[in-house]
GROMACS .gro file of N, CA and C in nm:
model
  198
    1MET      N    1   7.500  -3.564   0.921
    1MET     CA    2   7.569  -3.703   0.973
    1MET      C    3   7.411  -3.847   1.006
    2GLY      N    4   7.319  -3.757   1.094
    2GLY     CA    5   7.241  -3.822   1.162
    2GLY      C    6   7.112  -3.844   1.058
    3LEU      N    7   7.105  -3.810   0.910
    3LEU     CA    8   7.012  -3.866   0.838
    3LEU      C    9   7.061  -3.961   0.774
    4LEU      N   10   7.183  -3.962   0.731
    4LEU     CA   11   7.252  -4.054   0.673
    4LEU      C   12   7.222  -4.220   0.765
    5LYS      N   13   7.310  -4.204   0.898
    5LYS     CA   14   7.276  -4.321   0.969
    5LYS      C   15   7.144  -4.364   1.002
    6THR      N   16   7.031  -4.245   1.017
    6THR     CA   17   6.894  -4.309   0.993
    6THR      C   18   6.881  -4.379   0.902
    7ALA      N   19   6.901  -4.380   0.778
    7ALA     CA   20   6.887  -4.389   0.623
    7ALA      C   21   6.940  -4.554   0.634
    8ILE      N   22   7.060  -4.556   0.662
    8ILE     CA   23   7.102  -4.696   0.691
    8ILE      C   24   7.050  -4.813   0.792
    9VAL      N   25   7.044  -4.717   0.879
    9VAL     CA   26   6.966  -4.802   1.006
    9VAL      C   27   6.807  -4.848   0.933
   10GLY      N   28   6.767  -4.787   0.878
   10GLY     CA   29   6.650  -4.795   0.820
   10GLY      C   30   6.617  -4.864   0.679
   11ALA      N   31   6.775  -4.888   0.612
   11ALA     CA   32   6.758  -4.998   0.511
   11ALA      C   33   6.787  -5.131   0.559
   12ALA      N   34   6.860  -5.166   0.653
   12ALA     CA   35   6.932  -5.254   0.750
   12ALA      C   36   6.813  -5.319   0.803
   13ILE      N   37   6.667  -5.257   0.877
   13ILE     CA   38   6.576  -5.294   0.913
   13ILE      C   39   6.498  -5.404   0.787
   14TYR      N   40   6.532  -5.271   0.707
   14TYR     CA   41   6.379  -5.310   0.577
   14TYR      C   42   6.445  -5.438   0.530
   15ALA      N   43   6.591  -5.481   0.477
   15ALA     CA   44   6.659  -5.590   0.383
   15ALA      C   45   6.692  -5.678   0.537
   16GLY      N   46   6.621  -5.679   0.705
   16GLY     CA   47   6.589  -5.791   0.739
   16GLY      C   48   6.419  -5.847   0.748
   17ILE      N   49   6.375  -5.775   0.743
   17ILE     CA   50   6.220  -5.787   0.735
   17ILE      C   51   6.208  -5.909   0.595
   18LYS      N   52   6.272  -5.799   0.522
   18LYS     CA   53   6.202  -5.898   0.382
   18LYS      C   54   6.305  -6.046   0.387
   19TYR      N   55   6.429  -6.022   0.446
   19TYR     CA   56   6.470  -6.133   0.399
   19TYR      C   57   6.377  -6.277   0.507
   20ILE      N   58   6.310  -6.262   0.599
   20ILE     CA   59   6.261  -6.333   0.687
   20ILE      C   60   6.130  -6.382   0.652
   21THR      N   61   6.100  -6.283   0.578
   21THR     CA   62   5.951  -6.335   0.525
   21THR      C   63   5.965  -6.362   0.424
   22LYS      N   64   6.047  -6.382   0.302
   22LYS     CA   65   6.087  -6.407   0.170
   22LYS      C   66   6.032  -6.586   0.235
   23LYS      N   67   5.948  -6.630   0.114
   23LYS     CA   68   5.934  -6.783   0.107
   23LYS      C   69   6.053  -6.858   0.027
   24ASP      N   70   6.078  -6.987   0.126
   24ASP     CA   71   6.215  -7.061  -0.003
   24ASP      C   72   6.108  -7.109  -0.052
   25PRO      N   73   6.170  -7.111  -0.192
   25PRO     CA   74   6.119  -7.188  -0.348
   25PRO      C   75   6.079  -7.342  -0.365
   26ILE      N   76   6.201  -7.414  -0.252
   26ILE     CA   77   6.139  -7.521  -0.238
   26ILE      C   78   5.972  -7.527  -0.139
   27THR      N   79   5.999  -7.499   0.026
   27THR     CA   80   5.906  -7.551   0.072
   27THR      C   81   5.771  -7.483   0.067
   28GLY      N   82   5.833  -7.340   0.039
   28GLY     CA   83   5.728  -7.240   0.041
   28GLY      C   84   5.694  -7.196   0.200
   29LYS      N   85   5.774  -7.168   0.256
   29LYS     CA   86   5.768  -7.163   0.420
   29LYS      C   87   5.898  -7.070   0.428
   30SER      N   88   5.863  -6.981   0.490
   30SER     CA   89   5.958  -6.812   0.546
   30SER      C   90   6.045  -6.877   0.678
   31VAL      N   91   6.086  -6.827   0.714
   31VAL     CA   92   6.176  -6.797   0.821
   31VAL      C   93   6.099  -6.772   0.956
   32VAL      N   94   5.976  -6.688   0.912
   32VAL     CA   95   5.869  -6.685   1.012
   32VAL      C   96   5.781  -6.731   1.029
   33ASP      N   97   5.752  -6.867   0.918
   33ASP     CA   98   5.640  -6.901   0.960
   33ASP      C   99   5.707  -7.117   0.991
   34ASP      N  100   5.868  -7.044   1.021
   34ASP     CA  101   5.880  -7.169   1.105
   34ASP      C  102   5.908  -7.159   1.246
   35LEU      N  103   5.976  -7.034   1.262
   35LEU     CA  104   5.951  -6.959   1.383
   35LEU      C  105   5.750  -6.978   1.487
   36LYS      N  106   5.712  -6.971   1.372
   36LYS     CA  107   5.533  -6.973   1.449
   36LYS      C  108   5.528  -7.158   1.439
   37ASP      N  109   5.558  -7.251   1.365
   37ASP     CA  110   5.577  -7.384   1.349
   37ASP      C  111   5.627  -7.434   1.516
   38LYS      N  112   5.752  -7.403   1.563
   38LYS     CA  113   5.795  -7.441   1.644
   38LYS      C  114   5.772  -7.350   1.736
   39ALA      N  115   5.678  -7.244   1.805
   39ALA     CA  116   5.675  -7.185   1.882
   39ALA      C  117   5.585  -7.265   2.028
   40PRO      N  118   5.463  -7.333   1.988
   40PRO     CA  119   5.427  -7.424   2.050
   40PRO      C  120   5.548  -7.527   2.091
   41GLU      N  121   5.646  -7.556   2.050
   41GLU     CA  122   5.661  -7.687   2.116
   41GLU      C  123   5.782  -7.645   2.217
   42TRP      N  124   5.836  -7.535   2.208
   42TRP     CA  125   5.955  -7.401   2.264
   42TRP      C  126   5.827  -7.368   2.345
   43MET      N  127   5.739  -7.335   2.361
   43MET     CA  128   5.630  -7.297   2.489
   43MET      C  129   5.640  -7.401   2.598
   44GLU      N  130   5.641  -7.516   2.540
   44GLU     CA  131   5.629  -7.671   2.610
   44GLU      C  132   5.744  -7.705   2.681
   45LYS      N  133   5.850  -7.671   2.616
   45LYS     CA  134   6.007  -7.705   2.631
   45LYS      C  135   6.045  -7.592   2.779
   46ALA      N  136   5.993  -7.492   2.786
   46ALA     CA  137   6.015  -7.373   2.896
   46ALA      C  138   5.900  -7.457   2.981
   47LYS      N  139   5.820  -7.399   3.005
   47LYS     CA  140   5.695  -7.470   3.106
   47LYS      C  141   5.794  -7.623   3.167
   48ASP      N  142   5.830  -7.716   3.095
   48ASP     CA  143   5.921  -7.788   3.193
   48ASP      C  144   6.011  -7.780   3.228
   49TYR      N  145   6.140  -7.658   3.173
   49TYR     CA  146   6.199  -7.629   3.250
   49TYR      C  147   6.192  -7.541   3.408
   50LYS      N  148   6.049  -7.416   3.346
   50LYS     CA  149   5.991  -7.388   3.479
   50LYS      C  150   5.969  -7.464   3.594
   51SER      N  151   5.882  -7.586   3.554
   51SER     CA  152   5.893  -7.677   3.705
   51SER      C  153   5.983  -7.700   3.773
   52GLU      N  154   6.073  -7.761   3.686
   52GLU     CA  155   6.228  -7.862   3.694
   52GLU      C  156   6.244  -7.693   3.834
   53PHE      N  157   6.261  -7.612   3.727
   53PHE     CA  158   6.315  -7.479   3.824
   53PHE      C  159   6.260  -7.459   3.996
   54GLU      N  160   6.091  -7.443   3.963
   54GLU     CA  161   6.058  -7.434   4.065
   54GLU      C  162   6.123  -7.561   4.197
   55THR      N  163   6.096  -7.689   4.134
   55THR     CA  164   6.110  -7.789   4.172
   55THR      C  165   6.215  -7.795   4.248
   56ARG      N  166   6.339  -7.753   4.239
   56ARG     CA  167   6.474  -7.741   4.274
   56ARG      C  168   6.503  -7.670   4.357
   57ALA      N  169   6.412  -7.549   4.363
   57ALA     CA  170   6.422  -7.421   4.415
   57ALA      C  171   6.375  -7.447   4.560
   58SER      N  172   6.243  -7.560   4.529
   58SER     CA  173   6.167  -7.574   4.706
   58SER      C  174   6.307  -7.667   4.769
   59TYR      N  175   6.276  -7.726   4.708
   59TYR     CA  176   6.412  -7.833   4.732
   59TYR      C  177   6.548  -7.723   4.819
   60ALA      N  178   6.595  -7.697   4.779
   60ALA     CA  179   6.717  -7.586   4.785
   60ALA      C  180   6.654  -7.504   4.940
   61LYS      N  181   6.521  -7.459   4.950
   61LYS     CA  182   6.445  -7.393   5.032
   61LYS      C  183   6.444  -7.474   5.118
   62ASP      N  184   6.423  -7.577   5.117
   62ASP     CA  185   6.394  -7.656   5.246
   62ASP      C  186   6.521  -7.704   5.289
   63ASP      N  187   6.579  -7.699   5.250
   63ASP     CA  188   6.778  -7.754   5.262
   63ASP      C  189   6.833  -7.684   5.333
   64LEU      N  190   6.795  -7.549   5.316
   64LEU     CA  191   6.814  -7.487   5.423
   64LEU      C  192   6.797  -7.394   5.512
   65GLY      N  193   6.621  -7.456   5.543
   65GLY     CA  194   6.550  -7.409   5.629
   65GLY      C  195   6.520  -7.282   5.632
   66ILE      N  196   6.444  -7.222   5.552
   66ILE     CA  197   6.382  -7.099   5.507
   66ILE      C  198   6.237  -7.172   5.481
   0.00000   0.00000   0.00000
């Protein structure tokens, strides 16, 4: 049973990797390419959220008198 389970999991991982790296015939880009293109934008948004959180945390800390 362990060998069968390992084979099924391996096949699923292989199929997933093939799917995300397959190029779209229209755009010529894969899912991974799209993620790479959007990553810098997401990093900037994450930095904005981090600074907003730090600002709110400092205000909350000041309000509590800590």
